[in-house]
Amino acid sequence: SGAHYNPAVTLAVLARGGGLISLADGALYVVTQVVAALLAAPCCWGMIRKEAAGYAMAPPNTRDHSLYLCEFLITFALCSVVLLTATAKGQAGNSFFGLAIGFTVLSGAVSVGAISGGAFNPAVGTMSLLYGAKPAWNVLAYWVAPLCGGAVAGGFFRVVAPEAPPLEESTASPKEKDESSKTDAPSSENSTDLTTSDMLAKCFVELVGTTLLCFTVGTARGGLAPLAIGAMLMVMVYMGGWISGGHFNPAVTLAVWARSLFGATHGVFPLAQAALYIVAQTGGASLGALAAAGALARKDAVLFPAPSEKTPVGLALLGEFLGTFLLAYVVLHTATAKRTSGNSFFGLA
């Protein structure tokens, strides 16, 4: 079936194009998903009390624009990850698509669950109709925002991966399919022979990935915040690594450029491309901060990295240096080295 389980994902697959699913099948998928959600709630009541069953509901103090923004952004992230890890020919045969999709939901639930209720799925949101008038009040938002996120994700796919046709069954042998995917897939390394559209696609991926990462940094709270932030970085790397390299960090971009500068034998990363990446990442960080401020409805509520007042400046600098060194070191060895090319653990690492 493609394992959609979400009307927004089904819409994203339709908007993506390529004939992966027909409009009639898409409509049938959505009906099935909603009916299944409405049947799931009574099944839960049969195992536990109705009062103990979970459902999506925004807190009473959540503003409408915060609810819509959170549901839109995380559903956009989810649908983009689905499209670029599970439907793109350049990612054919990977073993991480399920991990990436699941951790997108986890990250979103931790970062904005307390703001929007964390549905990210119109079918899940529809369950709220069975729990009274107050929960049902959010159902419109749980349809409009996620569907908009899915539609925009389909457009995003068309911009950054237009060369990726649908993964269709054919009479080709598994070996022929494997060779075809290796030939057509963009290299994990960059080259100097890039068209303007290729470069724009790479920079757009860096912009979007950094936006979503910084949005998560700004909104995630509690003991699970580091997990949410790390999970968002991981899924963005799995989503966009095959297009841009999945840097989302000027320090990583600098490391990749320095690696190429000092005689790396596998891949070329010119200074001009590094500069464009850093511009895109900086823009993404700004957009992420603005989105977090919108989600939290207060600029001063946005979280950001900062040492405690008791931490000496030198110690803070040392911690940042060591942590960034480790990050860049792992990126270079798992995502750019020829001896580890083709691995599936680069995003998790």
XYZ file of C-alpha atoms in Angstrom:
349
model
C 0.000 0.000 0.000
C 2.945 2.329 0.520
C 2.137 2.500 4.254
C 0.567 5.961 4.258
C -1.759 5.668 7.290
C -2.290 9.415 6.993
C -4.434 11.479 4.588
C -1.735 14.166 4.496
C 0.831 11.618 3.310
C -1.592 10.365 0.672
C -2.106 13.936 -0.554
C 1.669 14.476 -0.601
C 2.154 11.381 -2.747
C -0.523 12.635 -5.143
C 0.994 16.141 -5.251
C 4.452 14.684 -5.805
C 3.351 13.372 -9.194
C 4.803 10.451 -11.053
C 1.745 8.224 -10.927
C 2.550 6.405 -7.693
C -1.142 6.459 -6.825
C -4.276 7.421 -8.750
C -6.741 10.039 -7.558
C -9.419 7.369 -7.080
C -7.095 5.176 -5.035
C -6.021 8.209 -3.026
C -9.630 9.005 -2.145
C -10.195 5.386 -1.123
C -7.050 5.509 1.026
C -8.320 8.601 2.859
C -11.749 7.096 3.521
C -10.126 3.907 4.807
C -7.756 5.839 7.071
C -10.545 7.896 8.632
C -12.825 4.886 9.166
C -9.927 2.977 10.721
C -9.233 5.866 13.101
C -12.875 6.010 14.188
C -12.853 2.246 14.784
C -9.570 2.379 16.694
C -11.002 4.547 19.474
C -13.712 2.054 20.562
C -11.117 -0.712 20.410
C -9.037 1.253 22.910
C -12.065 1.733 25.135
C -12.506 -2.035 25.185
C -9.015 -2.474 26.618
C -8.816 0.595 28.860
C -11.340 3.084 30.170
C -12.464 5.778 27.742
C -11.238 8.413 30.190
C -7.721 6.922 29.997
C -7.585 6.718 26.207
C -5.394 9.190 24.374
C -6.437 11.580 21.631
C -5.161 14.782 20.042
C -6.271 17.983 21.741
C -4.598 21.368 21.953
C -4.378 22.955 25.430
C -7.020 25.629 26.113
C -4.426 28.413 26.090
C -3.085 27.548 22.623
C -3.737 30.258 20.081
C -5.212 29.268 16.737
C -2.217 30.434 14.711
C 0.127 28.399 16.943
C -1.994 25.289 16.479
C -2.108 25.646 12.702
C 1.586 26.513 12.415
C 2.796 23.553 14.477
C 0.571 21.044 12.701
C 1.578 22.448 9.315
C 5.337 22.431 9.918
C 5.646 18.980 11.464
C 3.310 17.416 8.900
C 5.334 19.105 6.165
C 8.482 17.592 7.696
C 6.846 14.170 7.944
C 5.550 14.166 4.368
C 8.852 15.478 2.995
C 10.709 12.681 4.772
C 8.265 10.118 3.382
C 8.616 11.403 -0.176
C 12.394 11.802 -0.183
C 13.261 8.581 1.645
C 10.534 6.191 0.490
C 9.546 7.298 -3.029
C 12.624 8.875 -4.632
C 14.607 6.760 -7.058
C 17.826 8.225 -5.693
C 17.016 6.543 -2.362
C 15.832 3.226 -3.804
C 16.637 0.169 -1.710
C 17.556 2.039 1.465
C 16.915 0.431 4.842
C 16.360 3.588 6.884
C 13.123 5.075 5.523
C 10.982 3.617 8.320
C 13.396 4.847 10.982
C 13.396 8.341 9.494
C 9.612 8.526 9.232
C 9.016 7.267 12.763
C 11.547 9.590 14.350
C 9.978 12.566 12.568
C 6.748 11.892 14.439
C 8.658 11.372 17.697
C 10.526 14.649 17.305
C 7.350 16.554 16.506
C 5.438 15.024 19.408
C 8.134 16.107 21.859
C 8.675 19.579 20.422
C 5.103 20.748 19.775
C 2.843 18.111 21.319
C 2.179 20.395 24.277
C 1.223 23.222 21.898
C -0.935 21.608 19.219
C -1.784 18.191 20.620
C 0.557 16.521 18.142
C -1.811 14.970 15.607
C 0.106 15.573 12.339
C -2.545 13.353 10.769
C -6.161 14.244 9.868
C -7.278 10.688 10.631
C -5.799 10.868 14.134
C -7.356 14.302 14.579
C -10.774 12.957 13.570
C -10.740 10.638 16.597
C -11.283 13.739 18.731
C -14.901 13.855 17.512
C -15.614 10.883 19.769
C -14.430 12.616 22.933
C -16.826 15.520 23.285
C -17.322 19.078 22.111
C -14.053 20.591 23.375
C -11.728 18.059 21.691
C -13.874 18.162 18.549
C -13.274 21.910 18.294
C -9.736 21.252 16.988
C -10.718 18.815 14.232
C -10.871 21.487 11.526
C -7.293 22.518 12.327
C -6.208 18.871 12.312
C -7.479 18.604 8.750
C -6.560 21.962 7.228
C -3.003 22.355 8.553
C -1.748 18.800 7.880
C -3.280 18.715 4.400
C -1.575 22.015 3.594
C 1.668 20.546 4.910
C 1.284 17.480 2.711
C 0.518 19.543 -0.392
C 3.526 21.811 0.175
C 5.733 18.761 0.733
C 4.658 17.458 -2.670
C 5.698 20.759 -4.230
C 8.988 20.684 -2.309
C 9.725 17.260 -3.786
C 9.070 18.531 -7.299
C 11.572 21.344 -6.773
C 14.453 19.456 -5.149
C 14.110 16.033 -6.784
C 12.494 16.532 -10.212
C 14.747 13.894 -11.714
C 13.460 11.178 -9.421
C 10.728 9.116 -11.138
C 8.425 6.823 -9.165
C 9.648 3.435 -8.033
C 7.568 1.255 -10.327
C 7.607 -2.485 -10.639
C 8.959 -3.688 -13.944
C 10.246 -6.799 -15.622
C 13.815 -5.762 -14.906
C 15.844 -8.089 -12.750
C 16.812 -7.044 -9.199
C 20.412 -6.626 -10.388
C 19.323 -4.325 -13.239
C 17.187 -2.265 -10.852
C 20.092 -1.965 -8.435
C 22.470 -0.840 -11.169
C 19.888 1.665 -12.433
C 19.467 3.189 -8.985
C 23.222 3.480 -8.574
C 23.528 5.230 -11.922
C 20.678 7.691 -11.415
C 21.164 8.488 -7.749
C 22.964 11.739 -6.971
C 26.370 11.156 -5.452
C 26.873 11.825 -1.752
C 29.794 13.958 -2.871
C 29.469 17.236 -4.729
C 31.160 18.208 -7.953
C 32.022 21.389 -9.763
C 29.763 20.449 -12.711
C 26.520 21.731 -11.190
C 23.731 23.482 -13.049
C 21.962 26.457 -11.509
C 18.880 24.336 -10.811
C 21.010 21.683 -9.104
C 22.610 24.271 -6.853
C 19.266 25.866 -6.031
C 17.871 22.453 -5.088
C 20.833 21.776 -2.802
C 20.564 25.180 -1.128
C 16.791 24.795 -0.754
C 17.288 21.483 1.042
C 19.840 23.119 3.348
C 17.422 25.989 4.017
C 14.462 23.729 4.822
C 16.465 21.256 6.897
C 18.073 23.994 8.987
C 14.705 25.708 9.459
C 13.102 22.564 10.862
C 16.135 21.772 13.025
C 16.199 25.265 14.563
C 12.419 25.229 15.002
C 12.829 22.062 17.066
C 15.641 23.622 19.098
C 13.407 26.595 19.841
C 10.312 24.636 20.878
C 11.458 21.345 22.459
C 11.312 21.307 26.261
C 11.902 18.857 29.080
C 14.142 15.847 29.431
C 13.342 14.574 25.939
C 14.367 17.810 24.210
C 17.845 16.519 23.227
C 16.217 13.416 21.722
C 13.780 15.552 19.721
C 16.567 17.785 18.403
C 18.849 14.877 17.546
C 15.977 13.017 15.908
C 15.097 16.002 13.722
C 18.722 16.331 12.623
C 18.849 12.615 11.840
C 15.692 12.612 9.729
C 16.740 15.737 7.840
C 20.086 14.086 7.027
C 18.305 10.975 5.778
C 15.848 13.140 3.837
C 18.279 15.513 2.145
C 21.705 13.942 2.404
C 21.508 12.426 -1.060
C 20.734 15.850 -2.553
C 22.818 18.408 -0.658
C 24.978 16.286 1.605
C 22.779 17.118 4.600
C 25.031 19.636 6.358
C 22.512 21.991 8.062
C 25.443 23.508 9.970
C 28.119 25.999 8.807
C 30.734 24.120 10.840
C 29.997 20.902 8.947
C 30.114 22.783 5.648
C 33.499 24.233 6.614
C 34.762 20.753 7.519
C 33.650 19.306 4.175
C 35.253 22.217 2.310
C 38.509 21.861 4.268
C 38.519 18.135 3.566
C 38.282 18.833 -0.159
C 40.845 21.638 0.063
C 43.504 19.474 1.639
C 43.622 16.847 -1.055
C 40.675 14.551 -0.422
C 40.595 11.946 -3.170
C 36.839 11.348 -3.142
C 34.707 14.328 -4.074
C 35.098 18.043 -4.649
C 33.383 20.810 -2.679
C 34.186 24.297 -4.042
C 34.325 27.408 -1.883
C 31.464 29.075 -3.770
C 29.167 26.174 -2.950
C 30.236 26.271 0.698
C 29.428 29.987 0.844
C 25.962 29.437 -0.645
C 25.304 26.644 1.842
C 26.221 28.896 4.770
C 23.893 31.620 3.477
C 21.064 29.068 3.174
C 21.754 27.677 6.647
C 21.807 31.144 8.195
C 18.512 31.963 6.510
C 17.078 28.668 7.723
C 18.140 29.391 11.297
C 16.393 32.770 11.133
C 13.215 31.229 9.729
C 13.304 28.492 12.369
C 13.569 31.051 15.156
C 10.684 33.082 13.723
C 8.553 29.951 13.375
C 9.316 28.950 16.968
C 8.319 32.424 18.150
C 5.061 32.081 16.233
C 4.389 28.640 17.677
C 5.065 29.747 21.244
C 3.264 33.082 20.707
C 6.075 34.888 22.538
C 9.549 35.743 21.323
C 11.028 35.451 24.809
C 9.708 31.882 25.109
C 11.913 30.582 22.288
C 14.714 28.373 23.572
C 18.261 28.763 22.293
C 21.705 27.379 23.183
C 23.436 29.374 25.919
C 25.864 28.496 28.716
C 24.727 29.011 32.280
C 25.848 32.152 34.043
C 28.158 30.090 36.258
C 29.984 28.470 33.323
C 33.343 30.110 32.517
C 33.623 31.353 28.944
C 36.708 29.237 28.315
C 34.939 26.073 29.445
C 31.939 26.871 27.239
C 34.199 27.387 24.234
C 36.012 24.127 24.931
C 32.730 22.238 25.145
C 31.520 23.695 21.845
C 34.846 22.945 20.185
C 34.917 19.316 21.310
C 31.264 18.691 20.483
C 31.510 20.271 17.042
C 34.779 18.467 16.342
C 33.104 15.155 17.124
C 30.091 16.001 14.943
C 32.195 17.062 11.960
C 34.543 14.094 12.410
C 31.641 11.641 12.341
C 30.070 13.351 9.308
C 33.315 13.178 7.338
C 33.963 9.531 8.145
C 30.418 8.202 7.696
C 29.015 10.405 4.920
C 31.961 11.477 2.736
C 34.589 8.733 2.928
C 34.793 6.420 -0.074
C 35.359 3.345 2.100
C 32.034 3.862 3.898
C 29.978 4.971 0.881
C 26.566 3.355 0.591
C 26.115 2.747 4.326
C 22.735 3.276 5.991
C 23.936 4.391 9.418
C 25.288 7.832 8.492
C 22.195 9.700 9.691
C 21.932 7.774 12.943
C 25.644 8.291 13.615
